XYZ file of C-alpha atoms in Angstrom:
94
model
C 105.052 146.483 67.545
C 108.389 147.845 68.237
C 108.857 150.937 70.338
C 110.094 154.192 68.983
C 113.776 154.663 69.285
C 114.507 157.946 70.829
C 117.937 159.145 71.366
C 119.722 162.070 73.171
C 122.809 163.828 72.146
C 123.740 166.138 74.782
C 126.306 168.813 75.158
C 127.036 172.548 75.624
C 127.410 173.128 71.918
C 129.381 176.328 72.535
C 129.748 176.695 69.675
C 128.312 173.872 67.439
C 131.304 172.260 65.373
C 131.387 170.315 62.208
C 131.986 167.181 64.436
C 128.846 167.860 66.347
C 126.902 168.110 63.130
C 128.272 165.006 61.839
C 127.249 163.021 64.762
C 123.791 164.581 64.716
C 123.392 163.443 61.121
C 124.536 160.168 61.702
C 122.538 159.490 64.884
C 119.354 160.832 63.156
C 119.791 158.237 60.549
C 119.631 155.406 63.084
C 116.886 156.726 65.362
C 113.242 157.464 64.974
C 113.700 160.788 66.924
C 116.949 162.565 68.136
C 116.685 165.204 70.908
C 119.685 167.345 70.902
C 119.991 168.611 74.507
C 121.877 171.897 74.900
C 123.201 171.959 78.399
C 122.841 174.919 80.639
C 126.104 174.899 82.531
C 127.044 178.368 83.634
C 130.101 176.826 85.407
C 131.800 176.394 81.876
C 131.543 180.072 81.171
C 129.819 179.785 77.833
C 130.547 182.236 75.021
C 127.037 182.096 73.738
C 123.752 182.374 75.811
C 121.500 179.264 76.028
C 118.988 180.707 73.510
C 121.866 181.572 71.025
C 123.256 178.022 71.186
C 119.779 176.466 70.803
C 119.324 178.626 67.748
C 122.825 177.859 66.243
C 121.969 174.184 66.390
C 118.628 174.520 64.866
C 120.257 176.449 62.059
C 123.008 173.851 61.571
C 120.513 170.931 61.206
C 118.296 172.697 58.887
C 120.757 171.656 55.940
C 120.188 168.005 56.653
C 118.520 166.113 53.631
C 116.006 163.290 53.339
C 113.726 164.705 56.096
C 116.141 164.133 58.828
C 115.732 167.594 60.285
C 112.108 166.760 61.026
C 113.117 163.861 63.249
C 115.267 166.140 65.423
C 114.181 168.257 68.321
C 116.543 170.869 69.921
C 115.965 172.000 73.437
C 117.850 173.197 76.440
C 118.205 171.289 79.697
C 119.812 171.545 83.097
C 120.487 169.220 85.750
C 121.300 165.454 85.359
C 121.251 163.891 81.956
C 119.393 160.894 83.175
C 116.533 162.976 84.366
C 116.416 164.629 80.965
C 116.466 161.152 79.336
C 113.503 160.160 81.424
C 111.655 163.295 80.462
C 111.873 162.714 76.886
C 111.530 158.874 77.069
C 114.778 158.372 75.458
C 116.110 154.714 75.066
C 119.518 155.655 73.608
C 122.222 158.067 74.578
C 124.528 159.343 71.736
């Protein structure tokens, strides 16, 4: 039995753009599960708070068809991407 393909697409998403949305939709079609990691990086001086950015990404993926939104998890993270990848058992970085 093949293992589940879990991918991570990480960024600050401050704000989320049409390009981000396109990549999320394309990646979700290729993977069993996509985790959109919204990075907490105060050094970048974000416009939106982490909670606002997470909610904006969630709202954006709601329009995806064919059940794709059900395979996408949006969550904040801090620290190294590799540590986050281990935490969510990711096998693919987008």
